[in-house]
Amino acid sequence: MPVQIPGVTIKLAPWSSDIGRMIKLAITLILCAVAAAIVPAGASALTLDPDGFRLQSSSMTVAQSAGSAVVTIERNDTSSEAQIRYETLPGSAVRGQDYQPVKGMLDFAQGQSSASFSIPIVDHQTPEPPKTLGIALFSPYLLGMGSPSAAVLTITGGTLPPVLRNPVNPLDLSATPPTTNPLSGAQPFVDWKYGLSAIQQRRWRHSHPRAAGMLGVIASQPGVQRFGNWSGRDPGLQVAQFLDRAAVEQPGTVPELATYYLVEAKRIHPQCRHYSDAGWRQAAFHRWMQSLAQGIGNYRAIMFLEMDSLITVGCLSRHGVEVRMAELRDAINILSHLPRVVVYLDAGAADAVPARETARLLRRAGVSEIQGFFLNSTHFDWTSREIRYGEEISRMTGGKHFVVNTSENGHGPLVPRNRVKYGNELHCNPRGRGLGPKPTFDTGYPNVDAFAWIATPGKSGGTCGSGDPPGGDYWPAMALGLVRRADFAVR
């Protein structure tokens, strides 16, 4: 939103992070305060007028459930008629999703000392982290501007109410799942707005229509929103904003989330680096997970917990393994208190760790307290082989159900010539791969709750080959290759 001062227009570039939005809000409020202090032509001074227009406070709070925030403007000098303009400014709260923006003018009659306007607040009916927006006064007429002329409004989401979790229908679907699969009958959220392939599809709609059509194969499928160290120390607001948007854009759907905090999204293969988790990190992870849970609140969600967390324990010292198990038990304990979340813990892949060892680690981590585990999240193994592997683990974990990542395994793994040096498969942008079975909650296998695209098709695994973009960057050429070589059959 441009900030206008007589003769000057200042445009602030969009910021993607929550910290960036807060900085933008602070800068905008300062600029608006400066603009508001400039009185109309003919006025005698540019200084703040102690009798002029002012807000009641520079800091305001409203509960999400209130429906609206009432903002009062005051003045001391009531000797004549006067006017003042106001508007809302962007912050961490999302306009149209958390509140309805307003901009207008208030007329003050002679003798009138105060007047109010309202900002509509959207009630999501679920506890959420606090969110902010700005309020600014500008263009006073026949009177100067007092202080404060700008304010920050905080929307509070309240605390988590005591909602009973239904173990038979944990997602609180309109109809109880007819099987032991809690996802049965759920409608997954498809991110047509910010999904990476969806964004690229829109960019290419006119310039490369054929390629755009191919990317639609990926864009039309439900993906998984990841959160990790890159989400900052307090991911709750980001999670809440994502779940808010899903609820607004596609009511009744179930978003899928994943965390990748403990391993920091780094590929440690083929060379195993031995390290131990420190106690300070355990405490940091606890705070991070609590924030994440607060952001989820009462929303429905499927959680794929801590990708690569068990498959990498061979790179930990004995103490490091103990810490890792404690971290996972802590995360499971926190998430298990959420009323409408189904949790699966990462269990690696069939070509990495023997099923007996994986089952032992799952039991130590507390898999008995959640729905089950997921497989193949950072590998490209055949779906049928992962199902057999999962069934072995299930028998050793009390019949736990599982999910298989099928986002890029249509042609199975790329096996290196030198397995001693590179391991059983190449994980970093292996050439010649294709999309695997499409996401579904109806797999045809009683213990397999879902096939899911937990890894994002087209996202680079790192600069492991000539011309490969950095890890995490979207790579359209790779996405197109996955579509061309797609094989949606279970093989």
Coordinates of C-alpha atoms in Angstrom, one line a residue:
M1 CA 0.0 0.0 0.0
P2 CA 1.5 3.4 -1.0
V3 CA 2.0 6.0 1.7
Q4 CA 1.1 9.5 0.5
I5 CA 2.6 12.7 1.8
P6 CA 1.7 15.8 -0.1
G7 CA 3.8 15.7 -3.3
V8 CA 5.3 12.4 -2.4
T9 CA 4.2 8.8 -2.8
I10 CA 6.3 6.1 -1.0
K11 CA 5.7 2.4 -2.0
L12 CA 6.9 -0.4 0.2
A13 CA 7.8 -3.6 -1.6
P14 CA 5.9 -6.8 -0.4
W15 CA 7.6 -8.8 2.4
S16 CA 7.1 -12.5 2.6
S17 CA 8.1 -13.2 6.2
D18 CA 6.2 -12.4 9.3
I19 CA 9.2 -10.4 10.6
G20 CA 9.3 -8.5 7.3
R21 CA 5.6 -7.7 7.6
M22 CA 6.1 -6.4 11.1
I23 CA 9.0 -4.2 10.0
K24 CA 6.9 -2.9 7.1
L25 CA 4.0 -2.1 9.5
A26 CA 6.3 -0.2 11.8
I27 CA 7.8 1.8 8.9
T28 CA 4.4 2.5 7.5
L29 CA 3.0 3.7 10.8
I30 CA 5.9 6.1 11.2
L31 CA 5.5 7.5 7.7
C32 CA 1.7 7.8 8.2
A33 CA 2.3 9.7 11.5
V34 CA 4.6 12.1 9.6
A35 CA 2.0 12.5 6.8
A36 CA -0.8 13.0 9.3
A37 CA 1.1 15.8 11.1
I38 CA 1.1 17.9 7.9
V39 CA -1.9 20.2 8.2
P40 CA -3.9 21.6 5.2
A41 CA -2.8 24.6 3.2
G42 CA -3.2 27.8 5.1
A43 CA -2.4 26.3 8.5
S44 CA 0.2 28.1 10.5
A45 CA 2.4 25.3 11.8
L46 CA 3.5 21.7 11.1
T47 CA 3.9 20.8 14.7
L48 CA 1.6 18.5 16.6
D49 CA -1.5 20.2 17.9
P50 CA -2.3 19.4 21.5
D51 CA -6.0 20.2 20.8
G52 CA -6.0 18.2 17.5
F53 CA -7.2 14.8 16.4
R54 CA -5.8 11.8 18.2
L55 CA -6.4 8.1 18.9
Q56 CA -7.2 7.0 22.4
S57 CA -4.1 4.8 22.5
S58 CA -1.1 3.8 20.3
S59 CA -1.7 0.1 21.2
M60 CA -5.1 -1.6 21.1
T61 CA -6.3 -5.2 21.5
V62 CA -9.5 -7.0 20.3
A63 CA -10.5 -10.6 20.7
Q64 CA -11.1 -12.5 17.5
S65 CA -14.5 -13.5 18.8
A66 CA -15.6 -9.8 19.2
G67 CA -16.6 -9.5 15.6
S68 CA -15.3 -5.9 15.3
A69 CA -12.8 -3.5 16.8
V70 CA -14.2 -0.1 17.7
V71 CA -11.7 2.7 17.3
T72 CA -12.3 6.1 18.9
I73 CA -10.9 9.4 17.7
E74 CA -10.8 12.4 20.1
R75 CA -10.1 16.2 20.0
N76 CA -9.9 18.9 22.6
D77 CA -10.8 21.9 20.5
T78 CA -14.5 21.6 19.8
S79 CA -15.1 25.2 18.8
S80 CA -15.9 24.4 15.1
E81 CA -16.8 21.7 12.7
A82 CA -13.8 19.5 11.5
Q83 CA -12.9 16.4 9.6
I84 CA -10.4 13.6 9.9
R85 CA -9.6 10.6 7.7
Y86 CA -8.5 7.1 8.8
E87 CA -7.4 3.8 7.3
T88 CA -6.1 0.4 8.3
L89 CA -2.6 -0.7 7.3
P90 CA -1.2 -4.2 6.7
G91 CA 0.6 -6.2 9.5
S92 CA 0.8 -9.9 10.3
A93 CA -3.0 -10.1 10.2
V94 CA -4.2 -10.9 6.6
R95 CA -6.7 -8.5 5.1
G96 CA -9.9 -10.2 4.0
Q97 CA -8.9 -13.3 6.0
D98 CA -8.4 -11.9 9.6
Y99 CA -10.1 -8.5 9.2
Q100 CA -11.8 -6.4 6.6
P101 CA -9.8 -3.3 5.7
V102 CA -11.5 0.1 6.2
K103 CA -10.7 3.6 5.0
G104 CA -13.0 6.6 5.5
M105 CA -13.7 10.0 7.0
L106 CA -15.4 11.2 10.2
D107 CA -17.2 14.5 10.5
F108 CA -17.1 16.3 13.8
A109 CA -19.9 18.7 14.6
Q110 CA -19.3 21.9 16.6
G111 CA -19.1 20.8 20.3
Q112 CA -18.4 17.2 19.4
S113 CA -15.2 15.8 21.1
S114 CA -15.1 12.2 19.9
A115 CA -16.3 9.9 17.2
S116 CA -15.7 6.2 16.4
F117 CA -15.4 3.8 13.5
S118 CA -15.4 0.0 13.4
I119 CA -13.0 -2.6 11.8
P120 CA -14.7 -5.9 11.1
I121 CA -12.8 -8.8 12.6
V122 CA -13.2 -12.4 11.2
D123 CA -13.8 -15.0 13.8
H124 CA -12.2 -18.3 12.8
Q125 CA -13.7 -20.0 15.9
T126 CA -10.4 -21.5 16.9
P127 CA -7.5 -20.4 19.2
E128 CA -4.7 -18.7 17.3
P129 CA -1.5 -16.7 18.0
P130 CA -1.9 -12.9 18.2
K131 CA -1.9 -11.0 14.9
T132 CA -1.5 -7.3 14.2
L133 CA -2.6 -4.5 11.8
G134 CA -2.0 -0.8 11.8
I135 CA -4.4 2.2 12.1
A136 CA -3.5 5.6 10.9
L137 CA -5.1 9.1 10.9
F138 CA -4.4 11.5 8.0
S139 CA -5.6 14.7 6.3
P140 CA -7.1 16.6 9.2
Y141 CA -9.3 19.6 8.2
L142 CA -9.7 22.8 10.1
L143 CA -7.8 21.4 13.0
G144 CA -4.3 20.0 13.6
M145 CA -3.1 16.5 14.4
G146 CA -2.5 15.4 18.0
S147 CA -0.7 12.4 19.3
P148 CA -1.0 9.4 18.9
S149 CA -2.1 9.5 15.3
A150 CA -1.1 5.9 14.5
A151 CA -1.6 2.7 16.4
V152 CA -1.1 -1.1 16.3
L153 CA -4.2 -3.2 16.8
T154 CA -3.6 -6.7 18.1
I155 CA -6.1 -9.5 17.4
T156 CA -6.0 -12.1 20.1
G157 CA -7.2 -15.7 19.5
G158 CA -7.8 -16.8 23.1
T159 CA -6.7 -20.0 24.7
L160 CA -7.4 -23.6 23.7
P161 CA -10.8 -24.6 25.0
P162 CA -11.3 -28.1 26.5
V163 CA -12.5 -29.9 23.4
L164 CA -12.8 -33.7 23.6
R165 CA -11.0 -35.7 20.9
N166 CA -13.0 -38.4 19.2
P167 CA -10.7 -41.4 18.8
V168 CA -13.0 -42.9 16.2
N169 CA -13.3 -39.7 14.2
P170 CA -10.2 -37.6 15.1
L171 CA -10.6 -35.2 12.2
D172 CA -14.2 -34.5 13.3
L173 CA -15.5 -35.3 9.8
S174 CA -19.2 -34.9 9.0
A175 CA -19.5 -38.7 8.7
T176 CA -17.5 -41.1 10.9
P177 CA -14.9 -43.0 8.7
P178 CA -16.4 -46.4 7.8
T179 CA -13.0 -48.1 8.3
T180 CA -10.1 -47.9 10.8
N181 CA -8.5 -45.3 8.4
P182 CA -9.3 -41.9 10.1
L183 CA -8.7 -40.1 6.8
S184 CA -11.4 -42.0 4.9
G185 CA -13.9 -39.6 3.6
A186 CA -11.8 -36.5 4.2
Q187 CA -11.3 -34.0 1.4
P188 CA -7.7 -32.8 1.1
F189 CA -6.8 -29.1 0.7
V190 CA -5.3 -28.3 -2.8
D191 CA -3.3 -25.1 -2.7
W192 CA -4.2 -23.5 -6.1
K193 CA -3.0 -20.1 -4.9
Y194 CA 0.5 -20.6 -3.5
G195 CA 1.4 -24.1 -4.6
L196 CA 4.7 -23.9 -6.4
S197 CA 3.5 -25.6 -9.6
A198 CA 0.3 -23.6 -9.5
I199 CA 2.2 -20.3 -9.4
Q200 CA 4.5 -21.4 -12.3
Q201 CA 1.4 -22.6 -14.2
R202 CA -0.1 -19.1 -14.0
R203 CA 3.2 -17.5 -15.1
W204 CA 3.3 -19.8 -18.2
R205 CA -0.4 -19.7 -19.1
H206 CA 0.1 -17.4 -22.1
S207 CA 3.8 -17.7 -22.9
H208 CA 4.1 -21.5 -22.6
P209 CA 0.6 -22.9 -22.6
R210 CA 1.6 -26.6 -23.2
A211 CA 4.1 -26.6 -20.3
A212 CA 1.5 -24.8 -18.1
G213 CA -1.0 -27.5 -18.9
M214 CA 1.6 -30.2 -17.9
L215 CA 2.3 -28.4 -14.6
G216 CA -1.5 -28.6 -13.9
V217 CA -1.0 -32.3 -13.3
I218 CA 0.9 -31.4 -10.1
A219 CA -1.0 -28.2 -9.2
S220 CA -4.3 -30.1 -9.1
Q221 CA -3.1 -32.5 -6.4
P222 CA -3.0 -31.9 -2.7
G223 CA 0.5 -31.2 -1.4
V224 CA 2.1 -30.9 2.1
Q225 CA 3.0 -27.6 3.7
R226 CA 6.4 -27.9 5.4
F227 CA 7.6 -26.0 8.5
G228 CA 11.2 -26.1 9.8
N229 CA 14.0 -24.0 11.1
W230 CA 13.4 -21.6 8.2
S231 CA 10.0 -20.9 9.7
G232 CA 11.7 -19.0 12.6
R233 CA 11.6 -19.6 16.3
D234 CA 7.9 -19.0 16.5
P235 CA 6.1 -20.8 13.6
G236 CA 2.6 -20.6 15.2
L237 CA 1.5 -17.5 13.3
Q238 CA 2.6 -18.9 9.9
V239 CA 0.8 -22.2 10.6
A240 CA -2.4 -20.3 11.7
Q241 CA -2.3 -18.1 8.6
F242 CA -2.0 -21.1 6.3
L243 CA -4.8 -23.0 8.0
D244 CA -6.9 -19.8 8.1
R245 CA -6.5 -19.5 4.3
A246 CA -7.3 -23.1 3.7
A247 CA -10.5 -22.8 5.7
V248 CA -11.6 -19.6 3.8
E249 CA -10.7 -20.8 0.3
Q250 CA -11.8 -24.5 0.6
P251 CA -14.1 -24.9 3.6
G252 CA -14.3 -28.4 5.1
T253 CA -11.0 -29.6 3.5
V254 CA -8.1 -31.0 5.5
P255 CA -4.7 -29.5 5.1
E256 CA -1.6 -31.6 5.3
L257 CA 1.5 -30.4 7.3
A258 CA 5.0 -31.7 7.8
T259 CA 7.9 -30.7 10.1
Y260 CA 11.6 -30.9 9.2
Y261 CA 13.2 -29.2 12.2
L262 CA 15.6 -31.7 13.8
V263 CA 17.6 -32.6 10.7
E264 CA 17.3 -29.1 9.3
A265 CA 16.5 -30.3 5.8
K266 CA 20.1 -31.2 5.1
R267 CA 21.1 -34.3 3.1
I268 CA 23.7 -36.0 5.2
H269 CA 24.2 -39.0 2.9
P270 CA 26.4 -40.5 1.6
Q271 CA 28.9 -39.4 4.3
C272 CA 27.6 -39.9 7.8
R273 CA 28.6 -37.0 10.1
H274 CA 28.6 -38.0 13.7
Y275 CA 27.2 -35.4 16.0
S276 CA 25.1 -35.2 19.2
D277 CA 22.0 -33.1 19.9
A278 CA 22.6 -30.6 22.7
G279 CA 20.3 -29.9 25.6
W280 CA 19.7 -26.2 24.5
R281 CA 18.4 -27.5 21.2
Q282 CA 16.0 -29.8 22.9
A283 CA 14.5 -26.9 24.8
A284 CA 14.4 -24.8 21.6
F285 CA 12.5 -27.6 19.8
H286 CA 10.0 -27.9 22.7
R287 CA 9.2 -24.1 22.4
W288 CA 9.1 -24.4 18.6
M289 CA 6.6 -27.3 18.8
Q290 CA 4.5 -25.6 21.3
S291 CA 4.2 -22.6 19.0
L292 CA 3.3 -24.8 16.1
A293 CA 0.6 -26.5 18.1
Q294 CA -0.9 -23.2 19.2
G295 CA -1.0 -22.2 15.5
I296 CA -2.9 -25.4 14.7
G297 CA -5.4 -24.9 17.5
N298 CA -8.7 -26.5 16.7
Y299 CA -8.2 -26.8 13.0
R300 CA -8.3 -30.1 11.2
A301 CA -4.9 -31.2 10.0
I302 CA -2.8 -34.2 9.0
M303 CA 0.7 -34.0 10.5
F304 CA 3.8 -35.7 9.1
L305 CA 6.1 -35.3 12.0
E306 CA 9.8 -34.7 11.6
M307 CA 11.0 -36.0 8.2
D308 CA 14.3 -38.0 8.4
S309 CA 14.3 -37.9 12.2
L310 CA 14.7 -41.7 12.6
I311 CA 16.5 -42.6 9.4
T312 CA 19.5 -40.4 10.6
V313 CA 19.9 -41.7 14.1
G314 CA 23.0 -43.7 12.9
C315 CA 24.7 -40.3 12.7
L316 CA 24.1 -39.6 16.3
S317 CA 26.1 -40.5 19.4
R318 CA 24.4 -42.6 22.1
H319 CA 23.5 -39.5 23.9
G320 CA 22.3 -37.9 20.7
V321 CA 19.9 -40.8 20.2
E322 CA 18.5 -40.4 23.7
V323 CA 17.9 -36.7 23.0
R324 CA 16.3 -37.4 19.7
M325 CA 13.9 -39.9 21.2
A326 CA 13.1 -37.4 24.0
E327 CA 12.4 -34.7 21.4
L328 CA 10.1 -36.9 19.4
R329 CA 8.2 -38.1 22.5
D330 CA 7.8 -34.5 23.5
A331 CA 6.5 -33.5 20.1
I332 CA 4.0 -36.4 20.1
N333 CA 2.8 -35.4 23.6
I334 CA 2.2 -31.8 22.5
L335 CA 0.4 -32.7 19.3
S336 CA -1.7 -35.4 20.9
H337 CA -3.5 -32.8 22.9
L338 CA -4.8 -31.1 19.8
P339 CA -8.4 -32.2 19.2
R340 CA -8.5 -32.5 15.4
V341 CA -5.1 -33.6 14.2
V342 CA -3.9 -37.0 13.0
V343 CA -0.2 -37.6 13.4
Y344 CA 2.2 -39.9 11.6
L345 CA 6.0 -40.1 12.5
D346 CA 8.6 -40.5 9.9
A347 CA 10.0 -44.1 9.7
G348 CA 12.5 -43.7 6.9
A349 CA 12.5 -46.0 3.9
A350 CA 12.9 -49.7 3.1
D351 CA 16.4 -49.3 1.5
A352 CA 17.8 -47.5 4.5
V353 CA 17.2 -49.2 7.9
P354 CA 16.0 -52.8 8.6
A355 CA 12.3 -53.0 9.6
R356 CA 13.1 -54.5 13.0
E357 CA 15.4 -51.5 13.9
T358 CA 12.9 -49.0 12.6
A359 CA 10.1 -50.6 14.6
R360 CA 12.2 -50.4 17.8
L361 CA 12.9 -46.7 17.3
L362 CA 9.2 -46.0 16.6
R363 CA 8.2 -47.7 19.9
R364 CA 10.9 -45.7 21.8
A365 CA 9.6 -42.5 20.2
G366 CA 6.0 -43.1 21.3
V367 CA 4.3 -44.3 18.1
S368 CA 1.7 -46.0 20.3
E369 CA 0.2 -42.6 21.1
I370 CA -0.4 -41.5 17.5
Q371 CA -2.1 -43.0 14.4
G372 CA 1.1 -44.4 12.9
F373 CA 4.1 -43.6 10.7
F374 CA 5.1 -42.5 7.1
L375 CA 7.6 -43.8 4.7
N376 CA 9.8 -42.8 1.7
S377 CA 9.5 -39.0 2.4
T378 CA 13.0 -38.2 1.1
H379 CA 13.6 -41.4 -1.0
F380 CA 12.3 -42.6 -4.3
D381 CA 11.7 -46.2 -3.6
W382 CA 9.0 -48.3 -5.3
T383 CA 5.5 -48.0 -3.7
S384 CA 5.0 -51.8 -3.5
R385 CA 8.3 -52.3 -1.7
E386 CA 7.5 -49.5 0.8
I387 CA 4.1 -51.1 1.5
R388 CA 5.8 -54.5 2.2
Y389 CA 8.3 -52.7 4.5
G390 CA 5.5 -50.8 6.2
E391 CA 3.5 -54.0 6.8
E392 CA 6.6 -55.5 8.5
I393 CA 6.9 -52.5 10.8
S394 CA 3.1 -52.5 11.5
R395 CA 3.2 -56.1 12.8
M396 CA 6.0 -55.1 15.2
T397 CA 4.2 -51.9 16.4
G398 CA 0.8 -53.2 17.4
G399 CA -0.8 -52.9 13.9
K400 CA 0.0 -49.2 13.4
H401 CA -1.2 -47.7 10.1
F402 CA 1.1 -45.8 7.7
V403 CA 1.3 -43.4 4.8
V404 CA 3.7 -43.7 1.7
N405 CA 5.2 -40.7 -0.1
T406 CA 4.7 -41.3 -3.8
S407 CA 5.5 -37.8 -5.2
E408 CA 8.6 -38.8 -7.2
N409 CA 8.8 -42.6 -7.2
G410 CA 7.0 -43.5 -10.5
H411 CA 10.3 -45.0 -11.8
G412 CA 11.6 -46.1 -8.5
P413 CA 15.0 -45.2 -7.1
L414 CA 18.1 -44.4 -9.1
V415 CA 20.6 -47.0 -8.0
P416 CA 24.3 -45.8 -8.2
R417 CA 27.0 -47.9 -9.8
N418 CA 29.2 -47.6 -6.7
R419 CA 26.9 -48.5 -3.8
V420 CA 29.8 -48.6 -1.3
K421 CA 30.4 -44.9 -2.0
Y422 CA 26.9 -43.6 -2.6
G423 CA 24.6 -46.0 -0.8
N424 CA 21.5 -47.8 -2.1
E425 CA 20.1 -44.9 -4.1
L426 CA 20.8 -41.3 -5.1
H427 CA 18.7 -38.9 -3.2
C428 CA 19.7 -35.5 -4.6
N429 CA 17.8 -34.7 -7.8
P430 CA 18.2 -38.2 -9.4
R431 CA 17.7 -38.0 -13.1
G432 CA 14.9 -39.9 -14.9
R433 CA 12.4 -40.0 -12.1
G434 CA 8.6 -39.5 -12.5
L435 CA 5.5 -38.8 -10.5
G436 CA 4.2 -41.8 -8.6
P437 CA 0.6 -42.8 -7.6
K438 CA -1.6 -39.8 -7.1
P439 CA -2.5 -38.7 -3.5
T440 CA -5.5 -40.6 -2.1
F441 CA -7.0 -41.6 1.2
D442 CA -8.4 -44.7 -0.5
T443 CA -5.3 -46.8 -1.3
G444 CA -6.9 -50.3 -1.3
Y445 CA -4.5 -51.5 1.4
P446 CA -6.1 -51.8 4.9
N447 CA -3.0 -50.6 6.8
V448 CA -2.1 -47.8 4.3
D449 CA -4.1 -44.8 5.2
A450 CA -2.9 -42.7 2.3
F451 CA -0.6 -42.2 -0.6
A452 CA 0.7 -38.6 -0.2
W453 CA 3.0 -36.2 -2.1
I454 CA 4.9 -35.3 1.1
A455 CA 7.9 -34.2 -1.0
T456 CA 7.1 -31.2 -3.3
P457 CA 7.4 -32.3 -6.9
G458 CA 9.9 -30.0 -8.7
K459 CA 11.7 -28.7 -5.6
S460 CA 15.5 -29.1 -5.9
G461 CA 17.3 -31.3 -3.4
G462 CA 20.5 -29.2 -3.7
T463 CA 23.3 -28.2 -6.0
C464 CA 24.4 -31.8 -6.5
G465 CA 24.7 -31.7 -10.3
S466 CA 25.8 -29.3 -12.9
G467 CA 23.1 -26.5 -13.2
D468 CA 21.0 -27.7 -10.3
P469 CA 19.5 -24.9 -8.3
P470 CA 20.0 -24.6 -4.5
G471 CA 18.1 -26.9 -2.2
G472 CA 14.5 -25.9 -1.7
D473 CA 14.3 -23.8 -4.9
Y474 CA 11.5 -24.7 -7.3
W475 CA 12.9 -26.1 -10.6
P476 CA 10.3 -26.0 -13.4
A477 CA 12.4 -28.2 -15.7
M478 CA 12.5 -30.9 -13.0
A479 CA 8.8 -30.7 -12.5
L480 CA 8.1 -31.0 -16.2
G481 CA 10.3 -34.1 -16.3
L482 CA 8.4 -35.7 -13.5
V483 CA 5.1 -35.1 -15.3
R484 CA 6.5 -36.5 -18.6
R485 CA 7.7 -39.7 -16.9
A486 CA 4.7 -40.1 -14.5
D487 CA 3.5 -43.6 -13.7
F488 CA 0.5 -43.5 -11.4
A489 CA 0.3 -47.3 -10.9
V490 CA 1.4 -49.0 -7.7
R491 CA 4.6 -50.7 -8.7

